[in-house]
Coordinates of C-alpha atoms and ligand atoms in Angstrom, one line a residue:
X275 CA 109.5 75.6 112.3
X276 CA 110.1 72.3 113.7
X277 CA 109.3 72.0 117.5
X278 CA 108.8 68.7 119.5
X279 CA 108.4 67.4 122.6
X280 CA 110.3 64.6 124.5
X281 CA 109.0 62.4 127.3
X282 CA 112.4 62.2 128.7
X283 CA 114.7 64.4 131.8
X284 CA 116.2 67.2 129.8
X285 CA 119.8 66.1 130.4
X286 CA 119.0 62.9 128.5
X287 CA 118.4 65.0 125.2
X288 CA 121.2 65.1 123.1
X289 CA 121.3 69.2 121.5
X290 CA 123.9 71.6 120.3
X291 CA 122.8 73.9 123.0
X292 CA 120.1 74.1 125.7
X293 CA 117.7 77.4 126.8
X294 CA 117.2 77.5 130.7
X295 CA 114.6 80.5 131.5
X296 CA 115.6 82.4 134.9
X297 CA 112.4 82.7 136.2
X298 CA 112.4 86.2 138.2
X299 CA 115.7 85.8 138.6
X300 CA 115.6 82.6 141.0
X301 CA 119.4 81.7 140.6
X302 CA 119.0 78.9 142.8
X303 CA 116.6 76.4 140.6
X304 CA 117.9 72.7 139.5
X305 CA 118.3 73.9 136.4
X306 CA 121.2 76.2 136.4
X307 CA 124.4 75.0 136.1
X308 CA 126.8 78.5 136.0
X309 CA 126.3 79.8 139.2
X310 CA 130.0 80.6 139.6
X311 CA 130.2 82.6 136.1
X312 CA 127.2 84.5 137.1
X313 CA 129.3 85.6 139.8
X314 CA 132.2 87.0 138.3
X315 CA 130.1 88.7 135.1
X316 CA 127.6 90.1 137.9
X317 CA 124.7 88.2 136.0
X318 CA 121.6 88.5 138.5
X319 CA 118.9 86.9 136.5
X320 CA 118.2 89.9 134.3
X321 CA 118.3 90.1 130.7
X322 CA 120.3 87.0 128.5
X323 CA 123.6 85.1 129.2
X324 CA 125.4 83.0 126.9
X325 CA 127.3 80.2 129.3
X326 CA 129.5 79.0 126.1
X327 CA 131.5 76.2 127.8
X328 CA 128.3 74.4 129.4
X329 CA 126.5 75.4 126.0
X330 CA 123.4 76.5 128.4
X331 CA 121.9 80.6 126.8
X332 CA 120.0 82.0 130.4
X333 CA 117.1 83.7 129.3
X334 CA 115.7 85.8 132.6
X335 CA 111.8 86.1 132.4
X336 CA 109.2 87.9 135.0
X337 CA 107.3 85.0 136.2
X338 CA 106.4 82.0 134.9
X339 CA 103.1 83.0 132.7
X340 CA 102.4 83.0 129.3
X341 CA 103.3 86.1 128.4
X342 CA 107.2 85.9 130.0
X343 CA 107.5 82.8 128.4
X344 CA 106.4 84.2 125.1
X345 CA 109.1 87.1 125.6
X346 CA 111.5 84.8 126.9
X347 CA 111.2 82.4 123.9
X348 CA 111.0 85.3 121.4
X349 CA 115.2 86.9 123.2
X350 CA 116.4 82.9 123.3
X351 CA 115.6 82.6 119.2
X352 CA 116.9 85.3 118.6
X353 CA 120.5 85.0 120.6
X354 CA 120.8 81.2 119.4
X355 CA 120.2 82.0 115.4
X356 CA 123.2 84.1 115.5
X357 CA 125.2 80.7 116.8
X358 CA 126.7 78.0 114.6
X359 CA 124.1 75.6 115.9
X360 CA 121.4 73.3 114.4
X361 CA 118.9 73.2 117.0
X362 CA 118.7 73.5 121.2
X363 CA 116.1 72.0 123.9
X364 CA 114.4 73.3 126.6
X365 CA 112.4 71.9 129.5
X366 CA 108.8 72.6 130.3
X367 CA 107.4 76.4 131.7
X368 CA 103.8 76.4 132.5
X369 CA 101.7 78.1 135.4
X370 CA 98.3 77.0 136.0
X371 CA 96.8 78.0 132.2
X372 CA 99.3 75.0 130.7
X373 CA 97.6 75.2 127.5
X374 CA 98.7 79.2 126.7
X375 CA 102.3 78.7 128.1
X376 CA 102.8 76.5 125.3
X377 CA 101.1 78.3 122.6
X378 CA 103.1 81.1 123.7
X379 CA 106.3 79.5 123.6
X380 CA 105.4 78.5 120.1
X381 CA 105.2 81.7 119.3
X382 CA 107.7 83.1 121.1
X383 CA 110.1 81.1 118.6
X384 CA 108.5 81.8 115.5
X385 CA 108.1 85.6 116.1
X386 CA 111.8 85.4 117.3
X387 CA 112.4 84.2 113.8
X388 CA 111.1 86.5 111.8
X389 CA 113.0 89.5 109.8
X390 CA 112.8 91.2 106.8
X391 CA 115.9 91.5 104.7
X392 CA 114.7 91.0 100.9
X393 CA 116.3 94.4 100.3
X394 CA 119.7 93.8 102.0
X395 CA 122.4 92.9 99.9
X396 CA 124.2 91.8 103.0
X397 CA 121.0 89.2 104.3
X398 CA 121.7 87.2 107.5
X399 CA 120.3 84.3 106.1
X400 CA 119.8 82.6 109.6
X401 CA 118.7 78.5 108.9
X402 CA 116.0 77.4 111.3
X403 CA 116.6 76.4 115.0
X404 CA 115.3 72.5 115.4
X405 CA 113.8 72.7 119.2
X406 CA 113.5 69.8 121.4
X407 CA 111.1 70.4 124.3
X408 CA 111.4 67.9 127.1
X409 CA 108.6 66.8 129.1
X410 CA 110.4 68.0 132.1
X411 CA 109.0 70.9 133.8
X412 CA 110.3 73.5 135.6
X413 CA 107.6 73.0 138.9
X414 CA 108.1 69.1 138.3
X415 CA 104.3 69.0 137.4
X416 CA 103.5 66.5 135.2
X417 CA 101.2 67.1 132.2
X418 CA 99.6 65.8 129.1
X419 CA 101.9 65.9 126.3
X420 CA 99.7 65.2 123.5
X421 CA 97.2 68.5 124.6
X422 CA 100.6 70.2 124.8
X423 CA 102.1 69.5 121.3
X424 CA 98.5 70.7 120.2
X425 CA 98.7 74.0 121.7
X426 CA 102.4 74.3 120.2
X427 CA 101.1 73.6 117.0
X428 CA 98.5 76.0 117.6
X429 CA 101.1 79.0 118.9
X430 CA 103.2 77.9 115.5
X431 CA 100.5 79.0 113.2
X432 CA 99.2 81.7 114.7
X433 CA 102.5 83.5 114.9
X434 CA 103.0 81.8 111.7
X435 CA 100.1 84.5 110.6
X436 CA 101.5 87.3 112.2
X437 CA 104.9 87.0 110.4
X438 CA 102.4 86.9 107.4
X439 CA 101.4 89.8 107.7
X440 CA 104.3 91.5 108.9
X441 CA 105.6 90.3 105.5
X442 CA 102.9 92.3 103.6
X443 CA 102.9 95.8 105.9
X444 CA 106.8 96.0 105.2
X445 CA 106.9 95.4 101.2
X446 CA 107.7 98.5 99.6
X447 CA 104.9 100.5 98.1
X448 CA 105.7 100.6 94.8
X449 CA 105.1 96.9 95.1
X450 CA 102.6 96.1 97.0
X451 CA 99.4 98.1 95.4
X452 CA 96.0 97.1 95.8
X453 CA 96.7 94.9 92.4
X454 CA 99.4 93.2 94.2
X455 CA 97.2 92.3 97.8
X456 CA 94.3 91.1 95.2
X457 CA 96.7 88.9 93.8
X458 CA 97.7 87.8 97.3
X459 CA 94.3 87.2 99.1
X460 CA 94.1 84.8 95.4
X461 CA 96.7 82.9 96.3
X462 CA 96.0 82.3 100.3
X463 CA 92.5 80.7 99.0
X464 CA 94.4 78.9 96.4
X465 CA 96.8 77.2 98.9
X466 CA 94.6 76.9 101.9
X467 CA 91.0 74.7 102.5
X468 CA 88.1 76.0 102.8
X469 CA 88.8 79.8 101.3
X470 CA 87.1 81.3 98.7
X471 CA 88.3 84.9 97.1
X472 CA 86.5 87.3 94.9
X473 CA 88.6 90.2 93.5
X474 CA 86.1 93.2 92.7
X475 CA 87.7 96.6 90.4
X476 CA 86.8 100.0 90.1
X477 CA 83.7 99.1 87.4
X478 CA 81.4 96.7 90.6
X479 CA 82.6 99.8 92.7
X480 CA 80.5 102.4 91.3
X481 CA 78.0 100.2 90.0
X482 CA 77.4 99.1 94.0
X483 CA 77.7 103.0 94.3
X484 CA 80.5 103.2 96.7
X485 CA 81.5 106.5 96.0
X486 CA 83.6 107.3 99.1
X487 CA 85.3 104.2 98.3
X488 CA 86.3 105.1 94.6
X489 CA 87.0 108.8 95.7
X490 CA 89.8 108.1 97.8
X491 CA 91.5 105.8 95.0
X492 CA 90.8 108.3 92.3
X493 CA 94.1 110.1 92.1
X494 CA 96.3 106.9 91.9
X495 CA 97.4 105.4 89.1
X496 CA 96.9 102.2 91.1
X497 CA 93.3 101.3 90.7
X498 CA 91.2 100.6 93.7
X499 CA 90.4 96.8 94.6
X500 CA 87.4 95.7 97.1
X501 CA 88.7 92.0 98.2
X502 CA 86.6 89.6 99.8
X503 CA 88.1 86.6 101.1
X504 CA 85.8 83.9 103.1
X505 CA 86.5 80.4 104.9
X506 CA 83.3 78.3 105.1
X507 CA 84.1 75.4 107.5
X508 CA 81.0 72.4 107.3
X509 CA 78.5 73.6 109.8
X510 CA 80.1 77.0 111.3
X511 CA 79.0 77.7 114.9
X512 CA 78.7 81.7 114.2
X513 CA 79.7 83.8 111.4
X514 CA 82.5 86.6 112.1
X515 CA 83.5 89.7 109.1
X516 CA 86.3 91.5 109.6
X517 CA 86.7 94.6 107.6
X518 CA 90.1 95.6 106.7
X519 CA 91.7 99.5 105.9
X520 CA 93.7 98.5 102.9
X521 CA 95.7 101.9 102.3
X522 CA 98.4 100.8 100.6
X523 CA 99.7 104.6 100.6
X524 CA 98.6 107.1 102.3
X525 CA 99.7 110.3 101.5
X526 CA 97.5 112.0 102.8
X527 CA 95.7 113.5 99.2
X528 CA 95.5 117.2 98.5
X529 CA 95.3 117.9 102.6
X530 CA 98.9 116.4 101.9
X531 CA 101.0 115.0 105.0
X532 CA 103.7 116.9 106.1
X533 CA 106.9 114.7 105.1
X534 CA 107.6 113.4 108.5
X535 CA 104.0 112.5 108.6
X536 CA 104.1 110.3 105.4
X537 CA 107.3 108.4 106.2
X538 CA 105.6 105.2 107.1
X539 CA 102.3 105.4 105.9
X540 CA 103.0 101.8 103.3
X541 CA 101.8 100.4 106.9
X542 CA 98.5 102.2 106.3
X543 CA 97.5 98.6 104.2
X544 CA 97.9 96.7 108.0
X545 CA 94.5 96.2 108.6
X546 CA 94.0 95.0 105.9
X547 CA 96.6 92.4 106.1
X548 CA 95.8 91.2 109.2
X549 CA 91.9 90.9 108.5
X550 CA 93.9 88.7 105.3
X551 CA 96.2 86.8 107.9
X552 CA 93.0 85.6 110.1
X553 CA 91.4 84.8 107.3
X554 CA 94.7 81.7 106.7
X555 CA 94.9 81.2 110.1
X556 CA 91.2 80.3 110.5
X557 CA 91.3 77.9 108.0
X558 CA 95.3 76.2 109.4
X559 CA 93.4 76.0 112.8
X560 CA 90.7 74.4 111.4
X561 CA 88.1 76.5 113.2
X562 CA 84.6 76.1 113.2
X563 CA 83.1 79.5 112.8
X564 CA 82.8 81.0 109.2
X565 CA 84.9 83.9 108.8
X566 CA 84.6 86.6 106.3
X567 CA 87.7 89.4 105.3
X568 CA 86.4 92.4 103.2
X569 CA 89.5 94.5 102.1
X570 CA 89.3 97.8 100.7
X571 CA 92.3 98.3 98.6
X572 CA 93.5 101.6 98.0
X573 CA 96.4 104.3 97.5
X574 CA 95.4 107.9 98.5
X575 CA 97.1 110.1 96.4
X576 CA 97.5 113.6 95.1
X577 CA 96.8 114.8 90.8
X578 CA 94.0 116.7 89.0
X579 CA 91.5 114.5 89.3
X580 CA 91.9 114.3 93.4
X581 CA 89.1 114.1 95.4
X582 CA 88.8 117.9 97.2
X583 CA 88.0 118.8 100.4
X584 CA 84.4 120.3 99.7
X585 CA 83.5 117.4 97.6
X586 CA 80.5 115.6 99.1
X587 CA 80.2 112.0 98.7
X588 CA 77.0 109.8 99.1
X589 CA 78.2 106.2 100.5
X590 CA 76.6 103.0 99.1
X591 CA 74.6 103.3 102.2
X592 CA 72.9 106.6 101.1
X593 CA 74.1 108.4 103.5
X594 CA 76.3 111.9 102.4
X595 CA 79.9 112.8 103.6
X596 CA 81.1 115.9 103.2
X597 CA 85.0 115.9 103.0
X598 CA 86.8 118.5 105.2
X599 CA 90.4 116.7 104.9
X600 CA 91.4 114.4 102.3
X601 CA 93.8 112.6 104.8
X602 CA 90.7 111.0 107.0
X603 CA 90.3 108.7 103.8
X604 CA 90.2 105.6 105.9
X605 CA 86.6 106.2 107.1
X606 CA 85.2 106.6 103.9
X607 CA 86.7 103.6 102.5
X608 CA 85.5 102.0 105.4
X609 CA 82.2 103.3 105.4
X610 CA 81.7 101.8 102.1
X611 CA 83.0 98.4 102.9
X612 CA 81.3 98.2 106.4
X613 CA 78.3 98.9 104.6
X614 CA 78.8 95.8 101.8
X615 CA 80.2 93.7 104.7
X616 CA 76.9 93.9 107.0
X617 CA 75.0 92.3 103.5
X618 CA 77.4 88.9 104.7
X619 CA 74.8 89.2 108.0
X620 CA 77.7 88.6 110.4
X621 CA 77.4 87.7 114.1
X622 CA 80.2 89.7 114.7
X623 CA 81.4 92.5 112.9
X624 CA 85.1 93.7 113.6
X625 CA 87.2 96.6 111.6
X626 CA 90.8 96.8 112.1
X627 CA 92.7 100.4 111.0
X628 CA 95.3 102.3 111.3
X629 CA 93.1 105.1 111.3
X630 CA 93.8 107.7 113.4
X631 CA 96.9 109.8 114.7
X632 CA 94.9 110.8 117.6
X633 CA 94.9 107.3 118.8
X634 CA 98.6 106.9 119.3
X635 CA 98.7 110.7 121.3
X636 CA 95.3 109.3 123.3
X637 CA 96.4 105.8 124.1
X638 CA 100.6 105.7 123.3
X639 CA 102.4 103.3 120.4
X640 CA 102.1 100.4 122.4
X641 CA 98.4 100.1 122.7
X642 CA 95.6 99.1 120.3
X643 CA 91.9 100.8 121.0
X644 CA 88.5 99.0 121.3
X645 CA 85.4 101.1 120.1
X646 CA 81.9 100.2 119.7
X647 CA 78.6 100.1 121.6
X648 CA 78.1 97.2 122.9
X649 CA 80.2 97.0 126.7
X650 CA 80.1 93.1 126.5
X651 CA 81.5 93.2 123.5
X652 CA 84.4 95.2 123.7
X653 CA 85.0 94.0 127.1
X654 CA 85.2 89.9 126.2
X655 CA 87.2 91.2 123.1
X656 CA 89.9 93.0 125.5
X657 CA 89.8 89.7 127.9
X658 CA 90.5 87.4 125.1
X659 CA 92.4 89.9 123.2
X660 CA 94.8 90.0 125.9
X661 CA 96.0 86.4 126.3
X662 CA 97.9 87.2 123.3
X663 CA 100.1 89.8 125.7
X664 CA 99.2 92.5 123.7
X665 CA 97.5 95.8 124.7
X666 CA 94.2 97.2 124.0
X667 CA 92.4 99.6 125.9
X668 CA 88.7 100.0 125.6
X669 CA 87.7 104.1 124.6
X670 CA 83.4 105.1 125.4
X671 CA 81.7 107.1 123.4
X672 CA 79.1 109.6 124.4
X673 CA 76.3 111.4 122.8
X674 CA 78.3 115.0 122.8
X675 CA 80.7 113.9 120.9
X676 CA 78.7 113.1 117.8
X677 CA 77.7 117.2 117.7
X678 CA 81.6 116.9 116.5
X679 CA 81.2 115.2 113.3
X680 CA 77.7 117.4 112.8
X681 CA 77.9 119.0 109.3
X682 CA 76.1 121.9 107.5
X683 CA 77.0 120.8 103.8
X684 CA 75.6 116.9 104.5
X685 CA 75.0 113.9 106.5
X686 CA 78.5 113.8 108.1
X687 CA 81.8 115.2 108.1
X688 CA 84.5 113.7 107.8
X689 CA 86.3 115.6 110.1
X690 CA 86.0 116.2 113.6
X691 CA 85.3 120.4 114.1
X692 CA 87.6 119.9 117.5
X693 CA 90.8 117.8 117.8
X694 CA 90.1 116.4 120.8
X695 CA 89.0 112.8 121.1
X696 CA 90.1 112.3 117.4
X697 CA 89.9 108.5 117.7
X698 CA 86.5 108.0 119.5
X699 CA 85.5 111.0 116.8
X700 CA 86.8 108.5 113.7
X701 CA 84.6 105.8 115.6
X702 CA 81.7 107.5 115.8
X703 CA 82.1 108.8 111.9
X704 CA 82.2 104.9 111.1
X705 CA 79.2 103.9 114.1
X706 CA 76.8 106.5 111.3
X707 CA 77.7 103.4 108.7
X708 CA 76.6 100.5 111.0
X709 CA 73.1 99.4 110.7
X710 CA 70.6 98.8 113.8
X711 CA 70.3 95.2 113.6
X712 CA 74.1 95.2 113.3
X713 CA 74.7 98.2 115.9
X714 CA 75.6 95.6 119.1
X715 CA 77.6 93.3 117.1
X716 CA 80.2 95.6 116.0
X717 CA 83.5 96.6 117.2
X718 CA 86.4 98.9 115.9
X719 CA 89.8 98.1 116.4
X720 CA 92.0 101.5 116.2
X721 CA 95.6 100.0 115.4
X722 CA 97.6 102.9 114.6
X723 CA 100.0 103.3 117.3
X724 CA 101.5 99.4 117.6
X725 CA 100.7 98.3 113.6
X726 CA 104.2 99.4 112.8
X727 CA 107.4 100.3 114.5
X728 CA 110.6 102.9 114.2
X729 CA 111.7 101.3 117.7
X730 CA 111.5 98.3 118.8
X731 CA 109.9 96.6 121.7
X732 CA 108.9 93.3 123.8
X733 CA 108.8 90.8 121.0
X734 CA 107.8 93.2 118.4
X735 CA 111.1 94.1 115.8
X736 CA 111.5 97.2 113.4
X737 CA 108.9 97.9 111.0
X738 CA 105.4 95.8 110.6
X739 CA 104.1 94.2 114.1
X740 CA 101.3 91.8 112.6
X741 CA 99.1 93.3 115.3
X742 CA 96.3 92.3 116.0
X743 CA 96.2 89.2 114.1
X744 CA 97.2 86.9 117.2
X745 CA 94.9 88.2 119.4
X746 CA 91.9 88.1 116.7
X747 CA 93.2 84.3 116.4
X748 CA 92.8 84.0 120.2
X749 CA 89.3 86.0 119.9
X750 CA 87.9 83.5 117.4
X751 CA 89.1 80.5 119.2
X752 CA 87.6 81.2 122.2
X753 CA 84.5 82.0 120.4
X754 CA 83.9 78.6 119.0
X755 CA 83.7 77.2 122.4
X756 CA 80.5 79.6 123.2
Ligands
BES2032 N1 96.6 106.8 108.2 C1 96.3 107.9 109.0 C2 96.4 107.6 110.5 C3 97.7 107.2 111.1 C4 98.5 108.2 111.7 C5 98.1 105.9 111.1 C6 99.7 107.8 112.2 C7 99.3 105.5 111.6 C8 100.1 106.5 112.2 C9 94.9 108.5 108.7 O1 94.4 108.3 107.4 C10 95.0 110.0 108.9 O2 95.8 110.6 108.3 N2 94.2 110.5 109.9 C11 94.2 111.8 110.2 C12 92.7 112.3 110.4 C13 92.5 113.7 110.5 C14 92.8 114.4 109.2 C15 91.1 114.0 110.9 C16 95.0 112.1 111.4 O3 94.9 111.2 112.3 O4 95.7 113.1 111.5
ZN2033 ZN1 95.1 109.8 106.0
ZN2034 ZN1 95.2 106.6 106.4

């Protein structure tokens, strides 16, 4: 996507069309030019309106932060891709943090011009919108253009990254199998600096002994992979692993979902692909921590040679699980790669899943939750985290609720013996995996309500949301200026 910015009044920009944002719903600002028309279509500052004579689209936005501006950005794209028009300008909304307005109106754009048609004989095959940003500003504040233009760049790739991954969730699952995301996590260290990408099969599985791992993709007749993707700037500042739950299906195994249940579950491979997606956007930003992706490819499936609930399974930690329910398989893949990601000695250790059902009832679709033991961490994670305007919410554990995951057979179940607290529950089952040295530096990211989408909302379309790769982006970049 081509964005610039102009040092010159917005009127003196030539552009087949121009975007004026309503700012909650002021009418009266310099900027708007079809006061009369608002008038007779009863237009009060809400929602769009397309002024086609003046070629002007009014966009209405909250207030002038960076998350209206991102929404605001995200309805203009995608009212003016529709049009017959090569391009539009727009002048300058910032409030006092300059730097995120324009990241977010960066990515505003480029989430608003995302969509996934492949499989449409019928595609909208929209071309992309040139944008002409003029140094104009909606307070008249003056600022400095060159920062500005880096903190669009910056918003460009990062939702650049989410559409990435959005990509990935929505391909079809007899497509995408752990084969096919091996082959992908190749290619991003192929085209990007700085990446390296080792592809491990089912033989370095069980010779690292990670049983749980190898369990889960038994019954498929796509072999597991275990993907490890890392981007080694010169001289990192800290080192960050994210694991990723790479279920490419889930259908639950022999504790099979009900139908309505499974309808979906390809997007059980989004952690996964957004652990991939930070991975390239790490390495476009140019940032100076090391960051590490370990992927555990999978497809939980149903045949003879299932794993069983009964089975007991001893991790590559040691430790034993027995398995009460085939369908919480995302915790004993992720037990196995949380235990070969904590040999990479991170400074931060972050797991990303869509791993529990019981999150979306505890917290809603809309929300993302934070687990792990450390307060400061999962606090300055949800800070940051939100800058990005999406929502996490940050769920305690206690000491009673590890009696839960208590079992008779071995170590620990893998399923919770009440059904309440079914995300902190899941947490806890991975917290058994997490070392004591690494015990403070971990956090779990519980991603199953928002990953993916049957309705949509705010700037997030049908299908795949690419959450929470923008707000890990925003989470490593503020951590290389500590
Ligand atoms: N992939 C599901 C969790 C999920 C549910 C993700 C809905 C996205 C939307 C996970 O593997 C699962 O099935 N979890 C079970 C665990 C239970 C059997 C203990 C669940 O949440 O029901
Ligand atoms: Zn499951
Ligand atoms: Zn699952």
């Amino acid at each position: 996507m081509q964005i610039d910015i102009l040092d010159k009044e917005i009127d003196n920009i030539s552009a087949d069309f121009e975007v004026v944002f309503v700012v909650n719903k002021n009418l009266k600002h310099e900027f708007i030019k079809d006061s009369k028309l608002f008038k007779i279509a009863n237009y009060n500052g809400e929602g769009v309106f397309l002024a086609l004579e003046n070629k002007i689209l009014y966009v209405g936005i909250n207030k002038l932060d960076s998350n209206s501006i991102r929404l605001g950005a995200f309805n203009a794209y995608k009212n003016l891709e529709k049009l017959n028009i090569s391009g539009f300008k727009i002048a300058s909304y910032f409030d006092t943090n300059i730097k995120d307005c324009f990241v977010a109106l960066a990515e505003g754009f480029v989430l608003g011009s995302y969509d996934f048609n492949k499989y449409k004989s019928n595609k909208k095959n929209y071309k992309n919108l040139k944008i002409t940003v003029s140094s104009q500003s909606y307070t008249k504040e003056k600022f400095c253009i060159e920062t500005a233009m880096q903190s669009i760049n910056k918003g460009i790739i990062i939702a650049y990254c989410a559409n990435f991954a959005k990509d990935g969730v929505n391909e079809i699952p007899q497509i995408y199998t752990p084969k096919m995301m091996a082959k992908q996590a190749q290619n991003i260290a192929k085209n990007n600096l700085n990446i390296e990408c080792q592809i491990y099969d089912e033989k370095f599985l069980s010779q690292e002994k990670m049983n749980a791992f190898l369990a889960v993709s038994r019954a498929s007749t796509n072999p597991p992979r275990l993907i490890h993707l890392s981007y080694k700037p010169k001289k990192p500042t800290k080192r960050v692993v994210f694991v990723g739950k790479g279920l490419t299906y889930d259908s639950g195994g022999l504790s099979l979902k009900p139908s309505d249940y499974m309808l979906t579950m390809k997007s059980d491979k989004s952690g996964a692909l957004a652990a991939m997606a930070i991975i390239e956007g790490a390495s476009k930003l140019n940032l100076k921590i090391e960051v590490h992706a370990v992927l555990g490819a999978a497809e939980n499936m149903i045949g003879a040679n299932a794993y069983k609930p009964d089975d007991v399974l001893i991790t590559r930690s040691g430790k034993s699980v027995e398995v009460r329910n085939t369908d919480a398989e995302g915790r004993l893949v992720l037990a196995d790669c949380l235990d070969f990601a904590q040999d990479l000695n991170p400074d931060i250790l972050i797991d990303i899943a869509t791993l529990t059902g019981a999150c979306v009832v505890g917290v809603g679709e809309f929300t993302s939750a934070i687990m792990g033991n450390s307060d400061d961490l999962k606090y300055y994670f949800k800070k940051i985290a939100q800058r990005s305007g999406d929502y996490f919410t940050v769920l305690d554990f206690n000491e009673y609720l590890k009696d839960l995951i208590k079992s008779n057979m071995a170590d620990v179940s893998n399923t919770a013996s009440s059904r309440y607290g079914g995300a902190l529950t899941a947490g806890l089952f991975l917290e058994n995996f997490i070392k004591d040295e690494y015990k403070d530096k971990w956090i779990h990211l519980d991603i199953a309500g928002p990953a993916y989408l049957e309705k949509s909302w705010g700037y997030n379309t049908f299908g795949a949301t690419g959450i929470p790769v923008r707000a890990c982006l925003y989470f490593l970049d503020a951590l290389k200026d500590n």
